[in-house]
């Protein structure tokens, strides 16, 4: 399942980069970007015919899948061989949180410069109007990570996770059962509390950090045991797994389309409400749906060797340079919104979305060329090799301490 694939089945991920996880992260970023473009344009009050993304047909925002994959990679590379949370680990992790924070802030400034062309409708839909009407409080809330304009809250949440990583890593390494109980207990408490206050299902823009921590830190707990090889082998080697996941996704898709777009199924308006798919609190069915998506993508990656194709490699590079990709997508997102504001034409919207995706790929390719991950590295996929030392696992998005920073999310 990695670049050390052999005819005997999935190889140990410690033997090289987990290319499939890079591909999944890149695919999720593209799906998230397209969905953000559609959502922002629809918030402006006019229907925008969307490209088909995961969030359009399934109760999954793709963000939770990205966090899960990223948490796994962090645990796999940074924590698997760590004996204790020392001062160096804390400092390195906090620097990564600061990097996320700075990238988000710089992207915000670039978008603000663009929005001199924006009308009141776009400013209101994107929540940038508060920067016009109450700039002092708006800047204060953004700096303190209390609120953010449309599309900028994801990196805020990510930075918060990294700020909390030293504490959770220490807890996980000393009392793993307590750490797991904390994640599950926090998620359950938030879910029960939301029911008591009548939280509207899947309509809340905000994300509850106490509930969503189960994605990043849960992935971290899986990664510390380097279990990807065993998980992938189980999915690929047992046909019933992919059959069950596919059947569940078909059921989820029918229920989701029936709720969101009943007219497309010939149903009365809003004939049902699907429970357990809350975005803010990460409902249980949303988690189950997202896990089924991961199962299918791992199976497809192995069955068709997607990462060995040109397009698969390009998407994989997005996942490898995910911070660059996400910031580029936030910048391009507002270009799409400005085009939609000026014309309201579906043709222009689709053209803008196409240019949006091309811009993301081009920018990531440029960053990869300027800041390559390995000095003198080759773009060609190396031949299969035998099991390498654990240090080869450093060839992932999470560089080991002392390595030069690259464009990927830290």
mmCIF file of C-alpha atoms in Angstrom:
data_model
loop_
_atom_site.group_PDB
_atom_site.id
_atom_site.type_symbol
_atom_site.label_atom_id
_atom_site.label_comp_id
_atom_site.label_asym_id
_atom_site.label_seq_id
_atom_site.Cartn_x
_atom_site.Cartn_y
_atom_site.Cartn_z
ATOM 1 C CA UNK A 1 0.000 0.000 0.000
ATOM 2 C CA UNK A 2 3.004 2.302 -0.019
ATOM 3 C CA UNK A 3 5.722 3.008 -2.478
ATOM 4 C CA UNK A 4 7.353 -0.220 -1.297
ATOM 5 C CA UNK A 5 4.443 -2.271 -2.681
ATOM 6 C CA UNK A 6 5.235 -5.887 -3.429
ATOM 7 C CA UNK A 7 3.315 -8.685 -5.089
ATOM 8 C CA UNK A 8 2.665 -10.200 -1.686
ATOM 9 C CA UNK A 9 0.400 -7.339 -0.604
ATOM 10 C CA UNK A 10 0.615 -4.030 1.226
ATOM 11 C CA UNK A 11 4.034 -3.150 2.513
ATOM 12 C CA UNK A 12 4.812 -1.628 5.868
ATOM 13 C CA UNK A 13 4.283 2.133 5.830
ATOM 14 C CA UNK A 14 7.517 2.524 7.750
ATOM 15 C CA UNK A 15 9.274 1.441 4.570
ATOM 16 C CA UNK A 16 8.462 4.684 2.786
ATOM 17 C CA UNK A 17 5.947 7.422 2.274
ATOM 18 C CA UNK A 18 2.279 6.491 2.609
ATOM 19 C CA UNK A 19 1.326 7.666 -0.854
ATOM 20 C CA UNK A 20 -2.326 6.653 -0.498
ATOM 21 C CA UNK A 21 -2.821 8.961 2.476
ATOM 22 C CA UNK A 22 -1.274 11.836 0.542
ATOM 23 C CA UNK A 23 -3.674 11.116 -2.311
ATOM 24 C CA UNK A 24 -6.689 10.996 0.012
ATOM 25 C CA UNK A 25 -5.698 14.288 1.650
ATOM 26 C CA UNK A 26 -5.238 15.956 -1.729
ATOM 27 C CA UNK A 27 -8.578 14.650 -2.977
ATOM 28 C CA UNK A 28 -10.307 15.920 0.165
ATOM 29 C CA UNK A 29 -8.739 19.367 -0.272
ATOM 30 C CA UNK A 30 -9.992 19.664 -3.852
ATOM 31 C CA UNK A 31 -13.468 18.504 -2.869
ATOM 32 C CA UNK A 32 -13.478 20.919 0.068
ATOM 33 C CA UNK A 33 -12.343 23.812 -2.136
ATOM 34 C CA UNK A 34 -15.036 23.227 -4.765
ATOM 35 C CA UNK A 35 -17.685 22.884 -2.113
ATOM 36 C CA UNK A 36 -16.572 26.115 -0.440
ATOM 37 C CA UNK A 37 -16.913 27.911 -3.772
ATOM 38 C CA UNK A 38 -20.444 26.625 -4.244
ATOM 39 C CA UNK A 39 -21.467 27.331 -0.646
ATOM 40 C CA UNK A 40 -20.165 30.906 -0.663
ATOM 41 C CA UNK A 41 -21.879 31.717 -3.954
ATOM 42 C CA UNK A 42 -25.155 30.259 -2.688
ATOM 43 C CA UNK A 43 -24.828 32.328 0.486
ATOM 44 C CA UNK A 44 -24.905 35.349 -1.806
ATOM 45 C CA UNK A 45 -28.529 34.538 -2.569
ATOM 46 C CA UNK A 46 -28.351 32.973 -6.021
ATOM 47 C CA UNK A 47 -28.288 29.294 -6.871
ATOM 48 C CA UNK A 48 -24.905 28.142 -8.150
ATOM 49 C CA UNK A 49 -24.892 24.841 -10.040
ATOM 50 C CA UNK A 50 -22.144 22.961 -8.263
ATOM 51 C CA UNK A 51 -19.614 20.444 -9.526
ATOM 52 C CA UNK A 52 -20.360 17.139 -7.824
ATOM 53 C CA UNK A 53 -18.331 16.888 -4.624
ATOM 54 C CA UNK A 54 -18.464 14.527 -1.661
ATOM 55 C CA UNK A 55 -20.370 17.057 0.447
ATOM 56 C CA UNK A 56 -23.025 17.406 -2.267
ATOM 57 C CA UNK A 57 -24.012 13.724 -2.218
ATOM 58 C CA UNK A 58 -22.965 12.520 1.237
ATOM 59 C CA UNK A 59 -23.203 13.859 4.813
ATOM 60 C CA UNK A 60 -19.441 14.383 4.953
ATOM 61 C CA UNK A 61 -17.724 17.761 4.771
ATOM 62 C CA UNK A 62 -14.356 16.100 3.888
ATOM 63 C CA UNK A 63 -12.711 18.270 6.552
ATOM 64 C CA UNK A 64 -13.054 15.544 9.167
ATOM 65 C CA UNK A 65 -11.382 13.055 6.802
ATOM 66 C CA UNK A 66 -8.505 15.447 6.209
ATOM 67 C CA UNK A 67 -8.015 15.939 9.960
ATOM 68 C CA UNK A 68 -8.084 12.170 10.526
ATOM 69 C CA UNK A 69 -5.437 11.530 7.867
ATOM 70 C CA UNK A 70 -3.260 14.387 9.137
ATOM 71 C CA UNK A 71 -3.485 13.203 12.737
ATOM 72 C CA UNK A 72 -2.480 9.723 11.621
ATOM 73 C CA UNK A 73 0.590 11.039 9.776
ATOM 74 C CA UNK A 74 1.637 13.086 12.786
ATOM 75 C CA UNK A 75 1.382 10.091 15.098
ATOM 76 C CA UNK A 76 3.075 7.804 12.565
ATOM 77 C CA UNK A 77 6.137 10.002 12.071
ATOM 78 C CA UNK A 78 6.485 12.246 15.102
ATOM 79 C CA UNK A 79 5.211 10.113 17.981
ATOM 80 C CA UNK A 80 5.801 6.479 17.023
ATOM 81 C CA UNK A 81 9.411 6.510 18.256
ATOM 82 C CA UNK A 82 9.112 9.272 20.863
ATOM 83 C CA UNK A 83 9.704 8.027 24.393
ATOM 84 C CA UNK A 84 8.502 11.145 26.178
ATOM 85 C CA UNK A 85 7.226 14.627 25.428
ATOM 86 C CA UNK A 86 10.420 16.625 25.828
ATOM 87 C CA UNK A 87 11.155 20.324 25.463
ATOM 88 C CA UNK A 88 12.263 19.935 21.861
ATOM 89 C CA UNK A 89 9.002 18.251 20.849
ATOM 90 C CA UNK A 90 6.939 20.966 22.549
ATOM 91 C CA UNK A 91 8.901 23.741 20.873
ATOM 92 C CA UNK A 92 8.702 22.107 17.457
ATOM 93 C CA UNK A 93 4.952 21.534 17.745
ATOM 94 C CA UNK A 94 4.280 25.102 18.868
ATOM 95 C CA UNK A 95 6.325 26.397 15.942
ATOM 96 C CA UNK A 96 4.095 24.419 13.616
ATOM 97 C CA UNK A 97 1.012 25.956 15.245
ATOM 98 C CA UNK A 98 2.561 29.390 14.698
ATOM 99 C CA UNK A 99 3.237 28.528 11.044
ATOM 100 C CA UNK A 100 -0.416 27.617 10.481
ATOM 101 C CA UNK A 101 -1.493 30.808 12.238
ATOM 102 C CA UNK A 102 0.800 33.016 10.113
ATOM 103 C CA UNK A 103 -0.180 31.374 6.815
ATOM 104 C CA UNK A 104 -3.844 31.925 7.663
ATOM 105 C CA UNK A 105 -3.265 35.570 8.623
ATOM 106 C CA UNK A 106 -1.251 36.373 5.484
ATOM 107 C CA UNK A 107 -3.900 34.749 3.280
ATOM 108 C CA UNK A 108 -6.541 36.838 5.054
ATOM 109 C CA UNK A 109 -4.628 40.036 4.249
ATOM 110 C CA UNK A 110 -4.362 39.047 0.572
ATOM 111 C CA UNK A 111 -8.093 38.358 0.400
ATOM 112 C CA UNK A 112 -8.890 41.661 2.127
ATOM 113 C CA UNK A 113 -6.954 43.427 -0.630
ATOM 114 C CA UNK A 114 -9.106 41.632 -3.229
ATOM 115 C CA UNK A 115 -12.353 42.493 -1.500
ATOM 116 C CA UNK A 116 -12.042 46.168 -2.371
ATOM 117 C CA UNK A 117 -14.066 45.042 -5.410
ATOM 118 C CA UNK A 118 -16.679 43.211 -3.352
ATOM 119 C CA UNK A 119 -20.226 44.404 -2.902
ATOM 120 C CA UNK A 120 -22.228 44.296 0.297
ATOM 121 C CA UNK A 121 -23.806 40.957 -0.611
ATOM 122 C CA UNK A 122 -20.448 39.200 -0.898
ATOM 123 C CA UNK A 123 -19.118 40.901 2.224
ATOM 124 C CA UNK A 124 -22.129 39.728 4.201
ATOM 125 C CA UNK A 125 -22.070 36.171 2.840
ATOM 126 C CA UNK A 126 -18.366 35.801 3.596
ATOM 127 C CA UNK A 127 -18.642 37.424 7.050
ATOM 128 C CA UNK A 128 -16.107 40.069 5.998
ATOM 129 C CA UNK A 129 -18.670 42.807 6.648
ATOM 130 C CA UNK A 130 -17.654 42.883 10.323
ATOM 131 C CA UNK A 131 -14.198 44.057 9.226
ATOM 132 C CA UNK A 132 -15.930 47.046 7.615
ATOM 133 C CA UNK A 133 -18.452 47.878 10.337
ATOM 134 C CA UNK A 134 -16.425 46.950 13.429
ATOM 135 C CA UNK A 135 -12.790 46.437 12.357
ATOM 136 C CA UNK A 136 -11.244 46.577 15.845
ATOM 137 C CA UNK A 137 -13.394 43.801 17.289
ATOM 138 C CA UNK A 138 -13.200 41.801 14.058
ATOM 139 C CA UNK A 139 -9.392 41.842 14.073
ATOM 140 C CA UNK A 140 -9.303 41.074 17.793
ATOM 141 C CA UNK A 141 -11.585 38.044 17.389
ATOM 142 C CA UNK A 142 -9.562 36.743 14.447
ATOM 143 C CA UNK A 143 -6.246 37.204 16.258
ATOM 144 C CA UNK A 144 -7.620 35.380 19.321
ATOM 145 C CA UNK A 145 -9.067 32.659 17.039
ATOM 146 C CA UNK A 146 -12.590 33.312 18.319
ATOM 147 C CA UNK A 147 -14.086 33.807 14.860
ATOM 148 C CA UNK A 148 -13.056 33.984 11.218
ATOM 149 C CA UNK A 149 -14.490 34.843 7.804
ATOM 150 C CA UNK A 150 -15.798 32.115 5.531
ATOM 151 C CA UNK A 151 -13.123 29.486 4.835
ATOM 152 C CA UNK A 152 -10.617 30.688 7.414
ATOM 153 C CA UNK A 153 -11.927 28.802 10.445
ATOM 154 C CA UNK A 154 -10.409 25.467 9.336
ATOM 155 C CA UNK A 155 -6.797 26.561 9.855
ATOM 156 C CA UNK A 156 -7.797 28.231 13.107
ATOM 157 C CA UNK A 157 -9.079 24.885 14.336
ATOM 158 C CA UNK A 158 -5.929 23.184 13.076
ATOM 159 C CA UNK A 159 -3.711 25.647 14.969
ATOM 160 C CA UNK A 160 -5.702 25.001 18.147
ATOM 161 C CA UNK A 161 -5.138 21.260 17.739
ATOM 162 C CA UNK A 162 -1.397 21.796 17.473
ATOM 163 C CA UNK A 163 -1.365 24.042 20.515
ATOM 164 C CA UNK A 164 -3.021 21.217 22.467
ATOM 165 C CA UNK A 165 -0.878 18.441 20.952
ATOM 166 C CA UNK A 166 1.891 18.435 23.617
ATOM 167 C CA UNK A 167 -0.681 17.994 26.393
ATOM 168 C CA UNK A 168 -2.602 15.273 24.575
ATOM 169 C CA UNK A 169 0.590 13.483 23.481
ATOM 170 C CA UNK A 170 1.806 13.375 27.086
ATOM 171 C CA UNK A 171 -1.547 11.991 28.237
ATOM 172 C CA UNK A 172 -1.674 9.446 25.410
ATOM 173 C CA UNK A 173 1.840 8.142 26.010
ATOM 174 C CA UNK A 174 1.333 7.744 29.754
ATOM 175 C CA UNK A 175 -2.326 6.736 30.013
ATOM 176 C CA UNK A 176 -3.649 5.772 26.548
ATOM 177 C CA UNK A 177 -6.952 4.483 27.946
ATOM 178 C CA UNK A 178 -7.565 7.825 29.667
ATOM 179 C CA UNK A 179 -6.734 9.697 26.458
ATOM 180 C CA UNK A 180 -9.219 7.593 24.490
ATOM 181 C CA UNK A 181 -11.868 8.055 27.182
ATOM 182 C CA UNK A 182 -11.290 11.822 27.030
ATOM 183 C CA UNK A 183 -11.861 11.935 23.256
ATOM 184 C CA UNK A 184 -14.968 9.764 23.279
ATOM 185 C CA UNK A 185 -16.361 11.353 26.445
ATOM 186 C CA UNK A 186 -15.908 14.905 25.125
ATOM 187 C CA UNK A 187 -17.586 13.992 21.843
ATOM 188 C CA UNK A 188 -20.546 12.376 23.652
ATOM 189 C CA UNK A 189 -20.981 15.294 26.071
ATOM 190 C CA UNK A 190 -20.995 17.825 23.224
ATOM 191 C CA UNK A 191 -23.523 15.730 21.277
ATOM 192 C CA UNK A 192 -25.854 15.392 24.267
ATOM 193 C CA UNK A 193 -25.483 19.063 25.174
ATOM 194 C CA UNK A 194 -26.348 20.158 21.642
ATOM 195 C CA UNK A 195 -29.574 18.184 21.794
ATOM 196 C CA UNK A 196 -30.601 19.955 24.973
ATOM 197 C CA UNK A 197 -30.192 23.416 23.448
ATOM 198 C CA UNK A 198 -31.822 22.512 20.149
ATOM 199 C CA UNK A 199 -28.827 22.942 17.845
ATOM 200 C CA UNK A 200 -30.080 23.064 14.246
ATOM 201 C CA UNK A 201 -28.789 20.017 12.373
ATOM 202 C CA UNK A 202 -26.097 20.633 9.754
ATOM 203 C CA UNK A 203 -26.850 24.331 9.546
ATOM 204 C CA UNK A 204 -24.290 25.680 12.003
ATOM 205 C CA UNK A 205 -21.229 27.279 10.453
ATOM 206 C CA UNK A 206 -19.110 27.026 13.608
ATOM 207 C CA UNK A 207 -17.205 23.864 14.510
ATOM 208 C CA UNK A 208 -17.077 22.698 18.112
ATOM 209 C CA UNK A 209 -13.421 22.057 18.902
ATOM 210 C CA UNK A 210 -14.261 19.708 21.797
ATOM 211 C CA UNK A 211 -16.171 17.388 19.465
ATOM 212 C CA UNK A 212 -13.849 17.679 16.463
ATOM 213 C CA UNK A 213 -10.702 16.851 18.438
ATOM 214 C CA UNK A 214 -11.643 13.183 18.075
ATOM 215 C CA UNK A 215 -10.680 13.360 14.385
ATOM 216 C CA UNK A 216 -7.135 14.716 14.706
ATOM 217 C CA UNK A 217 -6.185 13.134 18.018
ATOM 218 C CA UNK A 218 -8.000 9.896 17.204
ATOM 219 C CA UNK A 219 -5.966 9.648 14.013
ATOM 220 C CA UNK A 220 -2.851 10.392 16.069
ATOM 221 C CA UNK A 221 -3.593 7.444 18.358
ATOM 222 C CA UNK A 222 -3.867 5.136 15.343
ATOM 223 C CA UNK A 223 -0.706 6.573 13.820
ATOM 224 C CA UNK A 224 1.456 6.072 16.872
ATOM 225 C CA UNK A 225 1.008 2.313 16.415
ATOM 226 C CA UNK A 226 1.777 2.532 12.668
ATOM 227 C CA UNK A 227 -1.284 0.451 11.881
ATOM 228 C CA UNK A 228 -1.885 1.609 8.311
ATOM 229 C CA UNK A 229 -0.410 -1.518 6.730
ATOM 230 C CA UNK A 230 -2.669 -3.799 8.774
ATOM 231 C CA UNK A 231 -5.737 -1.620 8.191
ATOM 232 C CA UNK A 232 -5.124 -1.465 4.434
ATOM 233 C CA UNK A 233 -4.505 -5.207 4.233
ATOM 234 C CA UNK A 234 -7.783 -5.861 6.054
ATOM 235 C CA UNK A 235 -9.720 -3.612 3.651
ATOM 236 C CA UNK A 236 -8.104 -4.968 0.506
ATOM 237 C CA UNK A 237 -7.986 -8.613 1.534
ATOM 238 C CA UNK A 238 -11.619 -9.029 2.630
ATOM 239 C CA UNK A 239 -14.207 -8.330 -0.089
ATOM 240 C CA UNK A 240 -17.075 -8.019 2.387
ATOM 241 C CA UNK A 241 -15.492 -4.839 3.833
ATOM 242 C CA UNK A 242 -15.716 -2.874 0.585
ATOM 243 C CA UNK A 243 -19.172 -4.282 -0.117
ATOM 244 C CA UNK A 244 -20.532 -3.155 3.254
ATOM 245 C CA UNK A 245 -18.888 0.288 2.927
ATOM 246 C CA UNK A 246 -20.295 0.759 -0.583
ATOM 247 C CA UNK A 247 -23.792 -0.290 0.497
ATOM 248 C CA UNK A 248 -23.731 2.117 3.440
ATOM 249 C CA UNK A 249 -22.563 4.961 1.204
ATOM 250 C CA UNK A 250 -25.407 4.253 -1.228
ATOM 251 C CA UNK A 251 -27.893 4.448 1.656
ATOM 252 C CA UNK A 252 -26.280 7.646 2.960
ATOM 253 C CA UNK A 253 -26.388 9.205 -0.508
ATOM 254 C CA UNK A 254 -30.101 8.434 -0.985
ATOM 255 C CA UNK A 255 -30.979 9.802 2.463
ATOM 256 C CA UNK A 256 -28.801 12.901 2.019
ATOM 257 C CA UNK A 257 -30.125 13.763 -1.429
ATOM 258 C CA UNK A 258 -33.650 13.211 -0.150
ATOM 259 C CA UNK A 259 -33.041 15.728 2.617
ATOM 260 C CA UNK A 260 -31.024 18.343 0.744
ATOM 261 C CA UNK A 261 -32.449 18.057 -2.775
ATOM 262 C CA UNK A 262 -35.800 16.230 -2.527
ATOM 263 C CA UNK A 263 -36.955 17.527 -5.926
ATOM 264 C CA UNK A 264 -34.135 15.591 -7.598
ATOM 265 C CA UNK A 265 -35.641 12.357 -6.299
ATOM 266 C CA UNK A 266 -39.207 13.357 -7.109
ATOM 267 C CA UNK A 267 -40.071 13.783 -3.437
ATOM 268 C CA UNK A 268 -42.043 16.450 -1.612
ATOM 269 C CA UNK A 269 -40.034 19.317 -0.148
ATOM 270 C CA UNK A 270 -38.090 18.237 2.963
ATOM 271 C CA UNK A 271 -39.841 14.870 3.409
ATOM 272 C CA UNK A 272 -37.411 13.789 6.119
ATOM 273 C CA UNK A 273 -34.548 14.925 8.301
ATOM 274 C CA UNK A 274 -31.473 12.700 8.600
ATOM 275 C CA UNK A 275 -30.377 12.614 12.268
ATOM 276 C CA UNK A 276 -26.814 12.343 13.472
ATOM 277 C CA UNK A 277 -25.173 14.366 10.691
ATOM 278 C CA UNK A 278 -24.585 17.611 12.587
ATOM 279 C CA UNK A 279 -21.566 19.451 11.257
ATOM 280 C CA UNK A 280 -20.800 21.509 14.355
ATOM 281 C CA UNK A 281 -20.823 18.550 16.748
ATOM 282 C CA UNK A 282 -19.694 15.858 14.265
ATOM 283 C CA UNK A 283 -22.727 13.585 14.505
ATOM 284 C CA UNK A 284 -22.275 9.783 14.628
ATOM 285 C CA UNK A 285 -23.653 9.153 11.137
ATOM 286 C CA UNK A 286 -21.309 11.793 9.738
ATOM 287 C CA UNK A 287 -18.374 9.949 11.325
ATOM 288 C CA UNK A 288 -19.586 6.581 9.990
ATOM 289 C CA UNK A 289 -20.063 8.024 6.504
ATOM 290 C CA UNK A 290 -16.591 9.561 6.532
ATOM 291 C CA UNK A 291 -15.004 6.269 7.605
ATOM 292 C CA UNK A 292 -16.801 4.487 4.754
ATOM 293 C CA UNK A 293 -15.398 7.084 2.316
ATOM 294 C CA UNK A 294 -11.885 6.367 3.635
ATOM 295 C CA UNK A 295 -12.396 2.609 3.220
ATOM 296 C CA UNK A 296 -13.539 3.023 -0.386
ATOM 297 C CA UNK A 297 -10.681 5.377 -1.249
ATOM 298 C CA UNK A 298 -8.050 3.040 0.212
ATOM 299 C CA UNK A 299 -9.563 0.138 -1.756
ATOM 300 C CA UNK A 300 -9.698 2.158 -4.988
ATOM 301 C CA UNK A 301 -6.131 3.364 -4.514
ATOM 302 C CA UNK A 302 -4.951 -0.228 -4.303
ATOM 303 C CA UNK A 303 -7.264 -1.704 -6.933
ATOM 304 C CA UNK A 304 -6.417 0.835 -9.646
ATOM 305 C CA UNK A 305 -3.018 1.987 -8.332
ATOM 306 C CA UNK A 306 -4.218 5.550 -8.608
ATOM 307 C CA UNK A 307 -1.104 7.087 -7.086
ATOM 308 C CA UNK A 308 0.968 5.679 -9.949
ATOM 309 C CA UNK A 309 -0.986 7.636 -12.578
ATOM 310 C CA UNK A 310 -0.200 11.215 -13.600
ATOM 311 C CA UNK A 311 -3.405 12.684 -12.182
ATOM 312 C CA UNK A 312 -3.033 10.574 -9.047
ATOM 313 C CA UNK A 313 0.486 11.880 -8.551
ATOM 314 C CA UNK A 314 -0.702 15.476 -9.056
ATOM 315 C CA UNK A 315 -3.463 15.043 -6.456
ATOM 316 C CA UNK A 316 -0.965 13.349 -4.159
ATOM 317 C CA UNK A 317 1.244 16.450 -4.369
ATOM 318 C CA UNK A 318 -1.671 18.564 -3.140
ATOM 319 C CA UNK A 319 -1.893 16.367 -0.064
ATOM 320 C CA UNK A 320 1.864 16.538 0.417
ATOM 321 C CA UNK A 321 1.809 20.362 0.286
ATOM 322 C CA UNK A 322 -1.556 20.690 1.974
ATOM 323 C CA UNK A 323 -0.949 23.996 3.763
ATOM 324 C CA UNK A 324 0.057 25.663 0.513
ATOM 325 C CA UNK A 325 -2.907 24.050 -1.218
ATOM 326 C CA UNK A 326 -5.414 25.202 1.388
ATOM 327 C CA UNK A 327 -4.183 28.798 1.446
ATOM 328 C CA UNK A 328 -4.222 28.932 -2.358
ATOM 329 C CA UNK A 329 -7.770 27.574 -2.325
ATOM 330 C CA UNK A 330 -8.939 30.251 0.119
ATOM 331 C CA UNK A 331 -7.430 32.950 -2.094
ATOM 332 C CA UNK A 332 -8.953 31.486 -5.279
ATOM 333 C CA UNK A 333 -12.298 30.990 -3.537
ATOM 334 C CA UNK A 334 -12.893 34.730 -3.391
ATOM 335 C CA UNK A 335 -11.926 35.084 -7.028
ATOM 336 C CA UNK A 336 -14.782 32.702 -7.861
ATOM 337 C CA UNK A 337 -17.132 34.698 -5.627
ATOM 338 C CA UNK A 338 -16.163 37.975 -7.324
ATOM 339 C CA UNK A 339 -16.819 36.452 -10.762
ATOM 340 C CA UNK A 340 -20.204 35.214 -9.553
ATOM 341 C CA UNK A 341 -20.992 38.622 -8.068
ATOM 342 C CA UNK A 342 -20.347 40.399 -11.353
ATOM 343 C CA UNK A 343 -22.246 38.065 -13.691
ATOM 344 C CA UNK A 344 -24.418 35.513 -11.916
ATOM 345 C CA UNK A 345 -23.816 33.339 -14.982
ATOM 346 C CA UNK A 346 -23.560 29.572 -14.523
ATOM 347 C CA UNK A 347 -21.108 29.415 -17.422
ATOM 348 C CA UNK A 348 -18.859 31.983 -15.761
ATOM 349 C CA UNK A 349 -19.189 30.169 -12.438
ATOM 350 C CA UNK A 350 -18.056 26.869 -13.968
ATOM 351 C CA UNK A 351 -15.215 28.612 -15.795
ATOM 352 C CA UNK A 352 -14.153 30.296 -12.558
ATOM 353 C CA UNK A 353 -14.288 26.957 -10.709
ATOM 354 C CA UNK A 354 -12.120 25.366 -13.402
ATOM 355 C CA UNK A 355 -9.577 28.188 -13.212
ATOM 356 C CA UNK A 356 -9.795 27.901 -9.407
ATOM 357 C CA UNK A 357 -8.678 24.259 -9.488
ATOM 358 C CA UNK A 358 -5.996 24.973 -12.113
ATOM 359 C CA UNK A 359 -4.649 27.785 -9.926
ATOM 360 C CA UNK A 360 -4.371 25.448 -6.910
ATOM 361 C CA UNK A 361 -2.477 22.804 -8.894
ATOM 362 C CA UNK A 362 -0.199 25.406 -10.494
ATOM 363 C CA UNK A 363 0.625 27.099 -7.201
ATOM 364 C CA UNK A 364 1.421 23.813 -5.448
ATOM 365 C CA UNK A 365 3.582 22.745 -8.407
ATOM 366 C CA UNK A 366 5.475 26.028 -8.163
ATOM 367 C CA UNK A 367 6.023 25.615 -4.428
ATOM 368 C CA UNK A 368 7.203 22.037 -4.953
ATOM 369 C CA UNK A 369 9.684 23.250 -7.579
ATOM 370 C CA UNK A 370 11.002 26.084 -5.413
ATOM 371 C CA UNK A 371 11.031 24.131 -2.133
ATOM 372 C CA UNK A 372 11.535 20.444 -3.012
ATOM 373 C CA UNK A 373 11.239 17.982 -0.155
ATOM 374 C CA UNK A 374 14.511 16.248 -0.895
ATOM 375 C CA UNK A 375 17.680 17.774 -2.256
ATOM 376 C CA UNK A 376 18.503 16.153 -5.527
ATOM 377 C CA UNK A 377 15.363 14.053 -5.367
ATOM 378 C CA UNK A 378 13.868 12.574 -8.494
ATOM 379 C CA UNK A 379 10.282 13.060 -9.538
ATOM 380 C CA UNK A 380 10.145 9.466 -10.721
ATOM 381 C CA UNK A 381 8.640 6.799 -8.514
ATOM 382 C CA UNK A 382 11.438 4.560 -7.198
ATOM 383 C CA UNK A 383 11.456 0.825 -7.780
ATOM 384 C CA UNK A 384 10.086 -1.389 -4.983
ATOM 385 C CA UNK A 385 12.672 -2.042 -2.299
ATOM 386 C CA UNK A 386 12.939 -4.183 0.768
ATOM 387 C CA UNK A 387 11.928 -2.959 4.208
ATOM 388 C CA UNK A 388 13.950 0.118 5.123
ATOM 389 C CA UNK A 389 14.830 1.471 8.569
ATOM 390 C CA UNK A 390 12.197 3.465 10.426
ATOM 391 C CA UNK A 391 14.006 6.679 9.579
ATOM 392 C CA UNK A 392 12.637 6.333 6.046
ATOM 393 C CA UNK A 393 9.274 7.295 7.493
ATOM 394 C CA UNK A 394 10.637 10.827 7.702
ATOM 395 C CA UNK A 395 9.710 11.113 4.030
ATOM 396 C CA UNK A 396 6.199 12.234 4.915
ATOM 397 C CA UNK A 397 4.407 15.519 5.340
ATOM 398 C CA UNK A 398 5.652 15.690 8.919
ATOM 399 C CA UNK A 399 9.416 16.202 8.751
ATOM 400 C CA UNK A 400 11.435 14.948 11.711
ATOM 401 C CA UNK A 401 12.969 17.518 14.077
ATOM 402 C CA UNK A 402 15.812 19.379 12.387
ATOM 403 C CA UNK A 403 14.536 18.840 8.847
ATOM 404 C CA UNK A 404 14.120 21.819 6.564
ATOM 405 C CA UNK A 405 10.523 23.081 6.320
ATOM 406 C CA UNK A 406 8.623 22.469 3.108
ATOM 407 C CA UNK A 407 5.234 23.485 1.794
ATOM 408 C CA UNK A 408 3.176 20.774 3.496
ATOM 409 C CA UNK A 409 1.010 21.299 6.560
ATOM 410 C CA UNK A 410 3.053 21.046 9.708
#
